[in-house]
Each structure stands twice: as C-alpha cells, then as structure tokens.
Short mmCIF file of C-alpha atoms and ligand atoms in Angstrom, two decimals:
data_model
loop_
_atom_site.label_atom_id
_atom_site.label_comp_id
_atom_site.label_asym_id
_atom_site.label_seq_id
_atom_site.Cartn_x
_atom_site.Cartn_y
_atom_site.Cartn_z
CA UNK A 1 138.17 152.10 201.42
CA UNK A 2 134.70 151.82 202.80
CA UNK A 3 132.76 155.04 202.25
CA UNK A 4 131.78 154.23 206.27
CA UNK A 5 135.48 154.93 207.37
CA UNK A 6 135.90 157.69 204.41
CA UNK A 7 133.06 159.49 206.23
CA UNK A 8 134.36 158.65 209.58
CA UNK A 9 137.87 160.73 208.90
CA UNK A 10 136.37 163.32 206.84
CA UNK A 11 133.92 164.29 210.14
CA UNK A 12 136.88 163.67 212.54
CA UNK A 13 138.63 166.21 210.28
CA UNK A 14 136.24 168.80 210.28
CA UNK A 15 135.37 168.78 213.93
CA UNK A 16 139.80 168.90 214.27
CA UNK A 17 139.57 172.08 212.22
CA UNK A 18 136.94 174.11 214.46
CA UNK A 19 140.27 173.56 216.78
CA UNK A 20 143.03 175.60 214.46
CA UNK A 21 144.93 178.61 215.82
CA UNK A 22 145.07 180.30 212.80
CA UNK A 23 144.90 184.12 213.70
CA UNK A 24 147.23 185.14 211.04
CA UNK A 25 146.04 183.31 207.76
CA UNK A 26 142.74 183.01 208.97
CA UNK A 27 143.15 179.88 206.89
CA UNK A 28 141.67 176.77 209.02
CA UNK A 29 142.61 173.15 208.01
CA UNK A 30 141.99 170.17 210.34
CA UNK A 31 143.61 166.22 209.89
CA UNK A 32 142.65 163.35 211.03
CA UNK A 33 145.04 159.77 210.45
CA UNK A 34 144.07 156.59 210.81
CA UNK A 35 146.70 154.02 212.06
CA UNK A 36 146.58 150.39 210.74
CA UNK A 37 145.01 149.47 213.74
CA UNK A 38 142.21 151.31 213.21
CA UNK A 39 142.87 154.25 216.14
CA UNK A 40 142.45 157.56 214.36
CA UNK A 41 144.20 160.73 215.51
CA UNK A 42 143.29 164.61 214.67
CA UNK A 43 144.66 167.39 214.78
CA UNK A 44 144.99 171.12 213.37
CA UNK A 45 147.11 174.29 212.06
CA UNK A 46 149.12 175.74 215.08
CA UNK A 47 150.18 179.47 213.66
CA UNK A 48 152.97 181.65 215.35
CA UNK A 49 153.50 185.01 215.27
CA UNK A 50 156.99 183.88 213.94
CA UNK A 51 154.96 182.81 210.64
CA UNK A 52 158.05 179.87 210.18
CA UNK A 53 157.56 178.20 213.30
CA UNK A 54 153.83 177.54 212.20
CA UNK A 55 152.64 173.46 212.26
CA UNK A 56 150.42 172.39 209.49
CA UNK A 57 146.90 170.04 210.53
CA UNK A 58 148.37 167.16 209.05
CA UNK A 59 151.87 166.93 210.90
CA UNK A 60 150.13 167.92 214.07
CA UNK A 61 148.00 164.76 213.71
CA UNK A 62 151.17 162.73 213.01
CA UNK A 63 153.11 163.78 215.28
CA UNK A 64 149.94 163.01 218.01
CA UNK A 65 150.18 159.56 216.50
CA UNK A 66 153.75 159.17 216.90
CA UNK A 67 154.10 160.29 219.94
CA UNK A 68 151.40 158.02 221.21
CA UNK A 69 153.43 154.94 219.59
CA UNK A 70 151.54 154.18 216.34
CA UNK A 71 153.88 154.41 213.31
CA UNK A 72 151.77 152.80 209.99
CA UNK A 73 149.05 155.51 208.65
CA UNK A 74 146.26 153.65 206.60
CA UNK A 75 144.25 156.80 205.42
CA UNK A 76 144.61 160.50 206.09
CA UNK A 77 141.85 162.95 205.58
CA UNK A 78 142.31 166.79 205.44
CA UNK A 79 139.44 169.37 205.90
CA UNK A 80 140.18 172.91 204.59
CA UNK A 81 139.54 175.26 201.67
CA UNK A 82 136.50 175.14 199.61
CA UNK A 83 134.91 173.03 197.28
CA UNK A 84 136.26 174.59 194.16
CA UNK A 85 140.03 174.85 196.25
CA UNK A 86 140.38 172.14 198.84
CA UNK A 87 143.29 171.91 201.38
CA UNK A 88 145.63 169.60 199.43
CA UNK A 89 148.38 169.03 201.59
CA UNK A 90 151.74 170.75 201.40
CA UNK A 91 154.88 169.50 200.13
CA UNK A 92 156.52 169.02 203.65
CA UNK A 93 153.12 167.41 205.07
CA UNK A 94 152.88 164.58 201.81
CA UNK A 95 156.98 164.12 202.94
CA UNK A 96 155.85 163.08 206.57
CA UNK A 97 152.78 161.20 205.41
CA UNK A 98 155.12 159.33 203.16
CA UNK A 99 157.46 158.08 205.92
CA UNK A 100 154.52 156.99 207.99
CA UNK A 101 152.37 155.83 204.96
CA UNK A 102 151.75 151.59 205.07
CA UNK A 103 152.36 151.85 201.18
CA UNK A 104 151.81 154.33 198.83
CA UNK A 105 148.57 152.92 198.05
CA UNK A 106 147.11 154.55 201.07
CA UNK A 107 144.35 157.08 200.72
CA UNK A 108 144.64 160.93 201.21
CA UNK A 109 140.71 162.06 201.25
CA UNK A 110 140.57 166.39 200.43
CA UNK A 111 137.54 167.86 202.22
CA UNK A 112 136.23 170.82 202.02
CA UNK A 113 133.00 169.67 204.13
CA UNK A 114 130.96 166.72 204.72
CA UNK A 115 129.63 166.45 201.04
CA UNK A 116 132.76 167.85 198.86
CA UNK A 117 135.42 165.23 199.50
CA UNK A 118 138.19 163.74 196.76
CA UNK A 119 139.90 160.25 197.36
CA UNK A 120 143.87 160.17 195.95
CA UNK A 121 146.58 157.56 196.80
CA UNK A 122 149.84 158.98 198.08
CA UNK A 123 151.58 157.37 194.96
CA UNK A 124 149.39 160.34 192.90
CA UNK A 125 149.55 163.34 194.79
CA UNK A 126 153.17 162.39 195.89
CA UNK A 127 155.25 160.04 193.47
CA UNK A 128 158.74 159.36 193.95
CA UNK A 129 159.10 160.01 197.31
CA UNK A 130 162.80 161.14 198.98
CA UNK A 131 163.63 157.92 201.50
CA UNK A 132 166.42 156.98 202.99
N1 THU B 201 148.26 174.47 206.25
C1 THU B 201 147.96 173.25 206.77
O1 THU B 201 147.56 173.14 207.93
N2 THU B 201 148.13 172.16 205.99
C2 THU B 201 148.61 172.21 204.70
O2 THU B 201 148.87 171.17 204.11
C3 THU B 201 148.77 173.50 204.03
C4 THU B 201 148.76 174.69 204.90
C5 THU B 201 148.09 175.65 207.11
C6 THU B 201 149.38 176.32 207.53
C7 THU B 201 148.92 177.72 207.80
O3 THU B 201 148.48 177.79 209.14
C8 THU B 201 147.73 177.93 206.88
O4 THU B 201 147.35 176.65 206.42
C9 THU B 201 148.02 178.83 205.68
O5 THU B 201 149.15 178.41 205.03
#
C-alpha cells in the first residue's frame, strides 16, 4: 500500500474517533474502510448503557459501507489505544472484516496516532477464517 493512502485512513480514523460515544469505557476507537473503489468510510464505538448492545468503530464503519452499497474492503485502519497497546480489533470485528475483505491479503493498519501506526494482512491477525 502506498504510505499516501496508509496516511490517508490512519487521519480519517483518528478524526472518526473524536466522534465515539464511549461514556462507559471511556475507551475511544475510530475506523475508517476503504472500498475497492477507492470511497473510504469512518466510523466509531457506539456504547449503551446495556454494555451488550455496544457497536465497535470498525463494524460501525462497515456497516456505513454496506449500507451505502459497497461490499469489497481494500484496507481498514483503526485508531485507538496507545502506542505501547494499540486498538487491535476484536474477534467479532476481524469476523466482519473477513466477509467484506477483497482477499486476505488486505491491510489492517493499528493506530494509536498519526506517527505510531502497524501494517498486518487479515491472513495474520485473522487466519482461518469461519465462511460459509
Ligand atoms: N472497541 C472497538 O470499538 N473496537 C474494537 O475492536 C475493540 C473494542 C470498543 C468497544 C467499547 O466501546 C470499547 O472499545 C471498550 O471495549
């Protein structure tokens, strides 16, 4: 990936997370997808006071994306955590990046700000994924 588009996401992330509604964790993590077709789509933690029915940044994004009619994710980057513990994404979030994923090649960038981001395929953060 270029380092250009890498930066692009991470940003887009990070201005997502100033967005979170996280008043019980206090724990702020913003997304931000990019579709094959180059339209990127953000989004953040929605909390509940019924802590199960809380949404996580990534699957917000997703869902944005899906519901907007874009289906093939090229790149995902999450902002959250800090440098020494960046927001790696849950085990139900890598699930739903998997069935959107164009191949498991794909990048998943962890940011904790502008200047502390990790690249990872899917395939290594998330191997042998459940499909049907
Ligand atoms: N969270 C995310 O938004 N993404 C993840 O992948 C992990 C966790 C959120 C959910 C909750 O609002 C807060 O982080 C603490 O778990």
């Amino acid at each position: 990936m270029e380092k250009e588009t890498v930066l692009k996401l991470v940003k887009a992330a990070m201005e997502a997370r100033e967005k979170a509604y996280a008043p019980y964790s206090n724990y702020h993590v913003g997304a931000a997808v990019l579709t094959t077709d180059g339209t990127v789509f953000t989004g953040c933690n929605v909390e509940n006071a019924s802590y199960g029915a809380t949404n996580c940044a990534e699957r917000t994004a997703i869902f944005k994306m899906v519901s907007e009619g874009y289906t093939k994710i090229s790149a995902i980057a999450i902002a959250g955590g800090t440098a020494e513990a960046p927001a790696f994404p849950c085990g139900v979030c890598r699930q739903v990046v998997s069935e959107f994923a164009e191949s498991g090649d794909i990048s998943v960038i962890v940011a904790s700000d502008e200047e502390n981001y990790k690249l990872f395929t899917l395939d290594e953060i998330f191997p042998f994924a459940f499909m049907l």
